[in-house]
XYZ file of C-alpha atoms in Angstrom:
641
model
C 8.970 -30.995 4.273
C 7.531 -28.194 2.228
C 3.766 -27.674 2.373
C 1.324 -25.128 1.321
C -0.891 -24.173 4.313
C -4.058 -22.185 4.497
C -3.058 -19.122 6.396
C -5.445 -16.225 6.794
C -8.521 -16.321 4.641
C -9.194 -13.343 2.464
C -5.724 -11.795 2.203
C -5.171 -10.950 -1.373
C -2.518 -9.311 -3.473
C -4.883 -6.535 -4.638
C -4.008 -5.049 -7.988
C -5.451 -3.201 -10.998
C -3.504 -5.235 -13.536
C -5.497 -6.119 -16.553
C -5.308 -9.330 -18.497
C -3.527 -8.931 -21.767
C -5.668 -9.630 -24.751
C -2.994 -9.539 -27.355
C -1.070 -12.828 -27.426
C 2.554 -13.469 -28.526
C 2.954 -14.835 -32.108
C 5.904 -17.158 -32.810
C 7.694 -16.279 -36.002
C 10.098 -19.221 -36.034
C 9.664 -22.379 -38.054
C 10.920 -25.752 -36.708
C 12.453 -24.315 -33.490
C 12.908 -27.824 -32.029
C 15.211 -28.807 -34.984
C 13.319 -32.087 -35.470
C 11.943 -31.271 -38.970
C 13.661 -30.625 -42.245
C 13.088 -26.844 -42.630
C 15.873 -24.759 -41.080
C 15.161 -21.614 -42.988
C 14.887 -19.513 -39.818
C 18.538 -20.137 -38.876
C 21.969 -19.285 -40.294
C 25.453 -19.301 -38.869
C 28.701 -17.473 -39.458
C 31.541 -19.765 -38.278
C 34.688 -21.673 -39.237
C 33.374 -25.120 -38.585
C 36.750 -26.765 -39.327
C 40.095 -24.937 -39.236
C 40.828 -23.675 -42.785
C 37.150 -23.349 -43.789
C 35.677 -20.182 -45.129
C 34.138 -17.831 -42.709
C 30.774 -16.816 -44.180
C 27.054 -16.935 -43.581
C 25.825 -20.484 -44.195
C 23.103 -22.958 -43.233
C 23.346 -24.218 -39.710
C 24.708 -27.623 -38.793
C 22.152 -29.884 -37.080
C 23.492 -32.666 -34.988
C 22.208 -35.288 -32.523
C 22.589 -34.032 -28.967
C 25.295 -36.030 -27.171
C 23.580 -35.370 -23.814
C 20.126 -36.405 -25.036
C 20.416 -39.088 -27.701
C 17.653 -38.816 -30.283
C 17.359 -35.006 -29.727
C 18.563 -32.756 -32.518
C 20.114 -29.276 -32.122
C 22.201 -26.725 -33.862
C 25.959 -26.787 -33.259
C 28.299 -23.786 -33.833
C 32.017 -23.607 -33.277
C 33.672 -20.390 -32.075
C 37.389 -20.420 -32.962
C 40.248 -19.337 -30.849
C 42.548 -16.347 -31.190
C 45.493 -18.637 -31.919
C 43.599 -20.213 -34.806
C 42.610 -16.809 -36.152
C 46.339 -15.976 -36.049
C 46.719 -12.319 -37.306
C 43.088 -11.760 -38.108
C 41.143 -9.441 -35.834
C 39.099 -11.755 -33.585
C 36.009 -9.581 -33.063
C 33.087 -10.663 -30.827
C 31.067 -11.158 -34.044
C 33.710 -13.436 -35.568
C 31.311 -16.329 -34.830
C 27.480 -15.609 -34.974
C 24.283 -17.449 -34.810
C 21.313 -15.874 -36.641
C 17.652 -16.384 -35.599
C 15.433 -15.102 -38.518
C 11.709 -14.297 -38.648
C 9.705 -16.338 -41.029
C 7.627 -13.206 -41.783
C 4.402 -14.540 -40.306
C 4.111 -11.370 -38.118
C 5.470 -7.905 -38.544
C 8.435 -6.744 -36.460
C 7.893 -2.977 -36.646
C 7.967 0.083 -34.424
C 5.566 -0.216 -31.496
C 5.809 -3.969 -31.322
C 7.091 -6.058 -28.406
C 9.614 -8.768 -29.146
C 11.198 -11.561 -27.155
C 13.373 -14.583 -27.941
C 13.131 -17.855 -25.979
C 15.622 -20.549 -26.537
C 17.749 -23.363 -24.831
C 21.588 -23.173 -24.947
C 24.523 -25.116 -23.669
C 28.286 -24.975 -24.405
C 31.337 -27.174 -24.072
C 32.886 -24.425 -21.813
C 31.250 -21.760 -19.648
C 30.971 -18.649 -21.839
C 29.179 -15.430 -22.521
C 26.982 -14.371 -25.506
C 26.207 -10.879 -26.821
C 23.185 -9.813 -28.964
C 22.582 -7.536 -32.007
C 19.633 -6.672 -34.172
C 20.108 -7.170 -37.939
C 17.873 -6.363 -40.924
C 19.126 -9.671 -42.434
C 21.816 -12.071 -41.376
C 25.139 -10.106 -41.264
C 23.437 -6.689 -41.966
C 23.984 -4.918 -38.597
C 21.417 -2.511 -37.233
C 21.805 -2.227 -33.503
C 24.403 -3.284 -30.835
C 23.682 -5.062 -27.524
C 19.949 -4.968 -28.300
C 18.978 -7.642 -25.817
C 22.026 -7.425 -23.504
C 24.693 -10.040 -22.697
C 24.304 -13.211 -20.696
C 26.298 -16.167 -19.448
C 25.839 -19.789 -20.575
C 27.056 -23.041 -18.994
C 27.846 -26.592 -19.969
C 24.254 -27.721 -19.034
C 21.083 -27.043 -21.081
C 19.323 -23.900 -19.770
C 16.322 -21.951 -21.031
C 16.821 -18.232 -21.630
C 14.421 -15.354 -22.367
C 15.884 -12.367 -24.173
C 15.883 -9.786 -23.004
C 15.986 -10.855 -19.343
C 13.180 -8.314 -18.560
C 10.844 -10.362 -20.733
C 10.371 -8.189 -23.761
C 11.903 -5.462 -25.910
C 9.674 -2.714 -27.426
C 10.803 -1.404 -30.774
C 11.062 2.404 -30.624
C 9.616 4.679 -33.395
C 12.457 5.662 -35.737
C 14.916 3.337 -34.128
C 17.151 1.169 -36.325
C 15.501 -1.986 -35.057
C 12.272 -0.888 -36.610
C 13.306 -2.914 -39.678
C 14.844 -5.881 -37.945
C 14.189 -9.403 -39.062
C 17.063 -11.169 -37.323
C 18.541 -11.656 -33.862
C 22.349 -12.125 -34.070
C 24.063 -13.917 -31.164
C 27.800 -12.990 -30.846
C 29.646 -16.134 -29.805
C 33.269 -14.886 -29.777
C 33.270 -13.004 -26.433
C 36.460 -14.913 -25.391
C 39.681 -15.755 -27.172
C 39.208 -19.483 -26.488
C 37.677 -22.037 -28.744
C 34.187 -23.065 -27.688
C 31.273 -25.190 -28.984
C 27.701 -23.878 -28.614
C 24.436 -25.779 -28.977
C 20.987 -24.312 -29.563
C 17.484 -25.826 -29.369
C 13.767 -25.118 -28.759
C 13.864 -21.584 -30.194
C 10.954 -19.072 -30.386
C 10.978 -15.494 -31.574
C 7.629 -13.983 -30.431
C 6.002 -10.680 -31.471
C 2.884 -8.912 -30.190
C 1.367 -5.423 -30.119
C 2.973 -3.343 -27.451
C 1.570 -3.827 -23.869
C 2.415 -1.534 -20.922
C 4.212 -3.160 -18.106
C 1.927 -4.128 -15.321
C 2.521 -3.387 -11.583
C 4.818 -5.927 -10.077
C 2.164 -7.797 -8.131
C -0.608 -7.209 -10.617
C 0.514 -8.025 -14.058
C 1.699 -11.062 -15.907
C 1.657 -14.625 -14.714
C 2.919 -16.531 -11.677
C 4.200 -20.005 -12.701
C 3.703 -22.601 -10.000
C 6.182 -24.997 -11.688
C 9.556 -23.313 -11.259
C 11.364 -26.494 -12.450
C 8.744 -27.701 -14.926
C 8.184 -31.441 -14.693
C 10.897 -31.743 -12.070
C 8.888 -29.513 -9.617
C 8.097 -31.562 -6.547
C 6.367 -29.319 -3.897
C 3.838 -30.683 -1.492
C 0.415 -29.089 -1.032
C -2.694 -29.669 1.014
C -5.542 -29.585 -1.546
C -9.212 -30.397 -1.242
C -9.898 -33.881 -2.558
C -13.093 -35.991 -2.828
C -15.034 -33.318 -1.042
C -13.898 -29.710 -0.463
C -13.577 -30.207 3.306
C -11.188 -33.099 3.201
C -7.594 -32.020 2.674
C -5.206 -34.406 1.049
C -1.465 -34.013 0.817
C -0.318 -34.254 -2.839
C 2.649 -33.316 -5.076
C 2.390 -31.232 -8.247
C 2.086 -34.373 -10.456
C 0.036 -37.475 -9.576
C -1.373 -40.411 -11.476
C -4.111 -43.126 -11.165
C -3.167 -46.150 -13.334
C -6.319 -48.291 -13.321
C -9.044 -49.435 -10.988
C -7.023 -52.147 -9.200
C -3.229 -51.894 -9.084
C -0.471 -54.578 -9.218
C -1.217 -57.845 -7.370
C -4.773 -56.741 -6.507
C -3.761 -53.837 -4.272
C -6.183 -50.936 -4.755
C -4.509 -48.230 -6.687
C -4.948 -44.872 -5.058
C -3.541 -41.717 -6.528
C 0.330 -41.775 -6.403
C 3.156 -39.511 -7.411
C 3.611 -39.661 -11.188
C 6.685 -41.574 -12.466
C 9.700 -39.781 -13.906
C 11.423 -41.588 -16.784
C 14.230 -40.540 -19.221
C 13.056 -39.649 -22.714
C 15.629 -39.692 -25.532
C 14.354 -36.329 -26.903
C 13.131 -34.348 -23.843
C 15.177 -35.815 -20.976
C 13.194 -36.437 -17.799
C 9.454 -36.627 -18.387
C 6.392 -37.840 -16.545
C 4.611 -41.005 -17.494
C 1.737 -43.338 -16.696
C 0.214 -46.476 -18.200
C -3.343 -47.113 -19.101
C -5.279 -50.366 -19.077
C -7.549 -52.007 -21.670
C -9.605 -55.187 -22.273
C -7.232 -58.061 -22.816
C -9.053 -61.299 -21.847
C -11.900 -62.793 -19.987
C -11.256 -64.652 -16.748
C -13.270 -67.795 -15.934
C -14.638 -67.683 -12.339
C -15.950 -70.967 -10.801
C -18.348 -70.629 -7.898
C -19.940 -73.347 -5.655
C -23.748 -72.694 -5.511
C -26.018 -74.405 -2.984
C -28.647 -76.727 -4.741
C -32.338 -75.958 -3.727
C -35.616 -77.535 -4.631
C -38.584 -75.815 -6.315
C -39.778 -74.468 -2.990
C -36.405 -73.009 -2.265
C -35.327 -75.509 0.378
C -31.752 -77.005 0.393
C -31.357 -80.377 -1.248
C -29.604 -82.674 1.255
C -27.324 -85.611 0.591
C -27.710 -89.043 2.263
C -25.903 -87.753 5.350
C -28.187 -84.689 5.536
C -25.701 -82.140 4.387
C -26.507 -79.422 1.819
C -25.432 -80.250 -1.791
C -23.642 -77.849 -4.150
C -23.055 -77.464 -7.895
C -20.396 -75.623 -9.713
C -21.339 -72.518 -11.779
C -18.986 -70.815 -14.244
C -19.012 -67.020 -14.847
C -16.651 -64.609 -16.574
C -15.214 -61.243 -15.699
C -13.014 -58.998 -17.810
C -9.401 -58.806 -16.770
C -6.901 -56.282 -17.902
C -3.140 -56.821 -18.396
C -0.534 -54.043 -18.280
C 2.393 -54.281 -20.568
C 4.625 -55.256 -17.703
C 2.442 -58.358 -17.155
C 0.613 -57.200 -14.002
C -3.038 -58.469 -14.126
C -5.664 -55.989 -12.885
C -9.424 -55.943 -12.801
C -12.165 -53.614 -11.581
C -13.327 -53.819 -7.967
C -16.808 -54.970 -8.745
C -15.939 -57.156 -11.733
C -18.380 -55.192 -13.893
C -17.842 -54.759 -17.619
C -16.335 -51.610 -19.011
C -13.325 -49.470 -18.191
C -14.233 -45.785 -17.907
C -12.251 -43.161 -19.694
C -11.136 -41.791 -16.305
C -9.959 -45.239 -15.027
C -6.493 -43.986 -15.740
C -5.697 -40.284 -15.028
C -2.839 -37.940 -14.964
C -3.089 -34.932 -12.611
C -1.161 -31.576 -12.636
C -1.890 -29.540 -9.507
C -1.029 -26.210 -8.061
C -1.952 -24.436 -4.765
C -4.083 -21.724 -6.421
C -7.874 -22.236 -6.633
C -9.092 -21.233 -10.030
C -12.641 -19.785 -10.073
C -14.997 -19.344 -13.078
C -13.663 -16.336 -15.098
C -10.115 -16.681 -13.925
C -7.388 -17.152 -16.420
C -4.681 -19.868 -16.423
C -1.653 -20.335 -18.687
C -0.681 -23.920 -19.504
C 2.392 -25.025 -21.460
C 3.502 -28.619 -21.807
C 4.670 -31.268 -24.299
C 2.854 -34.634 -24.795
C 3.148 -37.923 -26.658
C 2.145 -41.576 -26.284
C 3.385 -45.019 -27.491
C 0.187 -45.296 -29.558
C -2.025 -42.761 -31.110
C -4.884 -41.934 -28.690
C -7.390 -39.298 -27.653
C -7.213 -37.909 -24.163
C -9.937 -35.613 -22.742
C -9.378 -33.110 -19.947
C -11.156 -31.961 -16.728
C -10.592 -29.567 -13.892
C -10.728 -31.072 -10.325
C -10.880 -29.649 -6.760
C -7.947 -31.856 -6.112
C -6.670 -35.066 -7.782
C -9.691 -37.311 -8.260
C -12.276 -34.799 -6.959
C -14.083 -33.992 -10.188
C -15.331 -30.389 -10.739
C -15.945 -29.884 -14.478
C -15.132 -31.404 -17.891
C -13.311 -30.306 -21.083
C -10.913 -27.814 -19.423
C -8.382 -27.917 -22.178
C -10.541 -29.759 -24.737
C -9.442 -33.094 -26.303
C -5.798 -33.823 -26.947
C -4.869 -36.185 -29.829
C -1.707 -37.948 -28.732
C 0.710 -39.346 -31.387
C 4.034 -41.052 -31.228
C 5.705 -37.621 -31.852
C 6.052 -34.904 -29.221
C 3.479 -32.094 -29.553
C 3.285 -28.790 -27.769
C 0.315 -27.205 -25.974
C 0.884 -23.603 -24.987
C -2.289 -21.599 -24.366
C -3.970 -19.050 -22.159
C -7.284 -20.473 -21.057
C -10.279 -18.953 -19.276
C -12.011 -21.142 -16.678
C -15.657 -21.557 -17.615
C -17.688 -23.988 -15.486
C -21.487 -23.990 -15.695
C -21.747 -25.337 -12.161
C -19.581 -22.529 -10.678
C -16.980 -25.166 -9.745
C -13.481 -24.105 -8.445
C -10.435 -26.184 -9.071
C -6.689 -26.559 -8.364
C -5.980 -29.528 -10.635
C -5.919 -30.357 -14.327
C -7.017 -33.964 -14.938
C -6.181 -35.924 -18.152
C -8.371 -38.912 -18.797
C -6.018 -41.464 -20.336
C -8.299 -44.446 -20.767
C -10.299 -43.309 -23.779
C -8.419 -45.812 -25.883
C -9.238 -49.174 -24.320
C -5.774 -50.548 -24.851
C -2.557 -50.729 -22.819
C -0.777 -47.505 -23.605
C 2.017 -45.366 -22.223
C 1.465 -41.633 -22.000
C 4.148 -39.001 -21.471
C 4.068 -35.364 -20.316
C 6.747 -32.715 -20.053
C 5.414 -29.655 -18.212
C 6.853 -26.190 -18.551
C 4.335 -23.893 -17.001
C 1.038 -23.934 -15.035
C 0.381 -20.296 -14.180
C -2.299 -18.077 -12.735
C -2.906 -14.379 -13.528
C -0.780 -12.569 -10.993
C -3.664 -10.323 -9.926
C -5.516 -13.439 -8.655
C -2.631 -15.007 -6.722
C -2.850 -14.843 -2.939
C -0.233 -14.881 -0.197
C -1.320 -18.423 0.579
C -0.682 -19.549 -3.007
C 2.913 -18.358 -2.924
C 3.773 -19.348 0.624
C 6.091 -22.371 0.876
C 6.210 -22.332 4.647
C 4.929 -20.118 7.548
C 6.121 -19.210 10.997
C 4.323 -17.606 13.928
C 6.507 -15.143 15.765
C 5.617 -13.337 18.983
C 7.741 -10.315 19.931
C 7.520 -7.626 22.636
C 7.040 -3.932 22.300
C 8.727 -1.725 24.851
C 7.711 1.721 26.001
C 8.161 4.769 23.736
C 11.738 5.519 22.721
C 13.007 2.093 23.854
C 14.052 -1.042 22.069
C 14.075 -4.800 22.606
C 15.722 -7.557 20.724
C 14.744 -11.257 20.276
C 16.711 -14.042 18.622
C 14.998 -16.007 15.737
C 16.334 -19.233 14.242
C 16.124 -18.951 10.421
C 17.173 -22.438 9.616
C 13.759 -23.437 8.271
C 13.618 -20.293 6.051
C 17.128 -20.908 4.762
C 16.145 -24.475 3.798
C 12.730 -23.575 2.409
C 13.964 -20.730 0.179
C 17.360 -22.377 -0.581
C 19.352 -19.408 0.650
C 23.206 -19.597 0.275
C 24.138 -16.399 2.061
C 21.753 -15.198 4.779
C 23.421 -11.834 5.265
C 23.433 -11.132 1.523
C 19.888 -12.252 1.253
C 18.662 -9.941 4.048
C 20.731 -7.045 2.569
C 18.842 -7.340 -0.757
C 15.278 -6.148 -1.565
C 13.827 -9.457 -0.485
C 11.145 -8.540 2.181
C 7.581 -7.495 1.918
C 5.285 -6.189 4.732
C 1.493 -6.094 5.119
C -0.225 -2.966 4.005
C -3.717 -2.087 5.127
C -5.880 0.422 3.265
C -8.713 1.711 5.575
C -11.781 2.834 3.640
C -14.173 4.889 5.748
C -17.897 4.079 5.157
C -20.471 6.607 4.056
C -22.556 5.767 7.081
C -20.570 6.620 10.260
C -22.329 3.693 12.075
C -20.829 1.098 9.718
C -17.418 -0.393 10.264
C -14.675 0.759 7.932
C -13.576 -1.578 5.113
C -9.935 -2.764 5.337
C -8.211 -4.003 2.183
C -4.909 -5.890 2.671
C -1.992 -6.243 0.154
C 1.789 -6.303 0.450
C 4.366 -3.535 0.147
C 7.188 -3.466 -2.429
C 10.440 -5.156 -1.886
C 12.669 -3.830 0.914
C 15.856 -4.712 2.747
C 15.382 -6.586 6.056
C 18.496 -5.120 7.517
C 17.320 -1.514 6.877
C 14.029 -1.861 8.696
C 10.405 -0.869 8.190
C 7.821 1.171 10.006
C 4.365 -0.119 10.961
C 1.527 1.648 12.720
C -0.758 0.540 15.546
C -2.842 -1.648 13.198
C 0.135 -3.541 11.821
C 0.237 -1.741 8.507
C 3.449 -0.785 6.731
C 3.883 3.003 6.591
C 6.427 5.124 4.688
C 6.731 7.906 7.216
C 9.112 7.619 10.211
C 6.494 6.799 12.924
C 5.113 4.028 14.970
C 7.184 0.834 15.494
C 10.431 0.118 13.673
C 11.137 -3.531 12.807
C 14.699 -4.360 11.848
C 16.898 -7.373 11.260
C 20.236 -5.593 11.712
C 23.314 -7.067 9.916
C 25.395 -7.072 13.173
C 22.733 -9.367 14.670
C 23.179 -12.204 12.032
C 25.050 -15.054 13.490
C 25.089 -18.252 11.392
C 21.452 -19.164 10.893
C 20.145 -16.890 13.765
C 19.051 -13.347 13.389
C 18.044 -10.622 15.845
C 14.677 -8.897 15.422
C 14.975 -5.340 16.806
C 11.756 -3.755 17.841
C 12.001 0.004 18.400
C 8.920 1.921 19.665
C 9.437 5.319 18.144
C 6.318 7.209 19.270
C 3.386 4.688 19.672
C 2.417 2.167 22.326
C 0.600 -1.060 22.816
C -2.136 -1.179 25.421
C -2.193 -4.027 27.924
C -4.373 -6.874 26.647
C -4.131 -5.746 23.020
C -1.764 -6.819 20.269
C -0.512 -5.650 16.910
C -0.598 -8.248 14.049
C 1.367 -7.904 10.823
C 2.855 -10.091 8.043
C 6.344 -10.170 6.835
C 7.063 -12.158 3.698
C 10.650 -13.027 2.647
C 10.795 -13.500 -1.046
C 12.988 -15.600 -3.330
C 12.275 -16.448 -6.904
C 8.677 -15.259 -6.430
C 7.983 -17.651 -3.445
C 7.313 -16.614 0.132
C 8.481 -17.619 3.545
C 5.844 -15.916 5.632
C 6.135 -14.726 9.259
C 2.943 -13.884 11.033
C 4.201 -11.456 13.618
C 2.264 -10.661 16.783
C 3.506 -7.759 18.991
C 2.404 -7.588 22.630
C 3.654 -5.496 25.597
C 6.996 -6.384 27.111
C 5.373 -7.350 30.444
C 2.896 -9.710 28.777
C 5.623 -11.284 26.596
C 7.797 -12.025 29.673
C 4.796 -13.409 31.650
C 3.609 -15.579 28.659
C 6.972 -17.054 27.764
C 8.536 -17.051 31.151
C 11.251 -14.727 29.821
C 13.138 -12.591 32.331
C 16.336 -11.736 30.573
C 14.826 -9.416 27.931
C 15.101 -5.798 29.129
C 14.035 -2.656 27.423
C 16.903 -0.415 26.499
C 16.372 3.374 26.413
C 17.269 5.176 23.233
C 18.477 8.302 24.965
C 21.327 9.988 23.137
C 21.418 7.511 20.274
C 20.972 8.907 16.784
C 18.956 7.099 14.151
C 18.397 7.761 10.481
C 14.914 7.645 8.983
C 15.080 3.900 8.501
C 15.527 3.292 12.222
C 19.174 2.250 11.880
C 21.786 3.492 14.414
C 24.095 6.244 13.090
C 27.598 6.548 14.600
C 28.254 9.990 12.992
C 25.511 12.223 11.611
C 26.276 14.107 8.463
C 23.905 16.103 6.352
C 20.208 15.111 6.489
C 17.255 14.407 8.783
C 17.704 12.298 11.850
C 15.934 11.137 15.071
C 17.338 11.551 18.552
C 15.438 10.956 21.803
C 12.232 10.484 19.769
C 12.585 13.911 18.095
C 13.572 14.847 14.566
C 16.471 17.194 13.881
C 18.125 18.397 10.633
C 21.872 18.874 9.913
C 22.628 21.220 7.003
């Protein structure tokens, strides 16, 4: 089970990244293909053998994989069909054209976001045009592969393209997608298209700029978290999406928050849903009441037993569309706006002044207003009107905004709450989430850690090494790693960095700021000093996961004490984060002396091995034959010309 745990308080990813003030402007009309205006799209294809090949209006069809959803279809012909014609990669093209609502000129950033699938796996190239068919620049946004399943693409893959001064693309209006990169016939489908432009923004440092999306699979994301709920000291295990569907649930069972339901929508595929309640009838309640005289004494019958009379009262009942009868616990009148709620949660705690980015689609069976709140956790109210009021209709609408958290009561929150009982009628509400992001500069190690492990390892004497075996099965499962050796050979590891700031007053303790290093190879190794901080120079303790020590799901951690030492009774603490798709598997590594390690764990077979006569490069890896460069032997550096 994946959980988000509270690890070490106060460890932040420190950065100087600034929040971008200039927003992207979408210059595409009707990118979801559900309206009638297709002026932003053209195609160059031979739709049926024998047709003319020229620039024409696109063909919009109903998606066979999602009935009710419309998309553009384009056919790329085969070499055999083209016969003697030159079948260039631009034989078949799809054109995405700006509507002119924002300039695409030198100094602007531009990106294209769209969904694509094909009948066969294929590859697509890109060009910049001044108008459909008027070539300006080749391979502008690179090439990319497409598959037979719908997938969202951002072009270029880096996230944006900046138009250079004097470059041909300074006058572009059109992105041209080259669809004939193969000699085989293929059918391509396009949907949900945006071309976005903004004033140029400098790239932010990796850990300090941009956004971190806590929903890697959108509405299908299903990670478990421990969040504060009802009061900030009571953790509750929840998933990303939860719901509360009325005060009392089916058959009178109290309805606590539960995981939101997934259903298949004809337009958007799998979406989240919940059902509200409303006044439907009054229920007659008969109660036996003891009869009393004017003085309050029971009126007795001939046999001396108390007598009773029947009184009738009424309480509201509420009936859901599926026929389940529900009512409020106390039987009182009124159904609050928040009697039915939808919750979207993430592990990050947003504070007043923080930014969040929220992107989702929404609709309902009946038109209704829904208001929004921010909660500590699902059901633990913090503040109101987080995203304002949403006016649901029977058609899908899109919400895509950057929002600043402003709460007058200084409340923090992890959860967006949607009050779905403003309309006092039975209604079904639907949500399709794409993004719930925090500003990267505010994201902590805790926020991004899917799982943690505590590792204790020994440190030998100077110029000696020890090895311990570590089972990585949990990490492989958590990060969904297919090839452990390949993963550790890539830049997929970060190590704790400590910045020591000496105080002006010598009597004060120094301030220590903690962040993470850049990406590194685990099989290459890293250096840390005697306070557990990553260092770039060849000094201190070398930590390596050598490739030759990888056996199945087990790795060897090699600890080489290059020059330093660990005093008895002391320890060195550091953090190693293995990274995949932005998420961490975090190892909290404690290094103690070899003797204390053996005594604590009852280990006797681990023996320190001298490094005498063995040559190492500056990463701490063994070298079988030294060539030109700087090396280490017996704890001393030497240089070969």
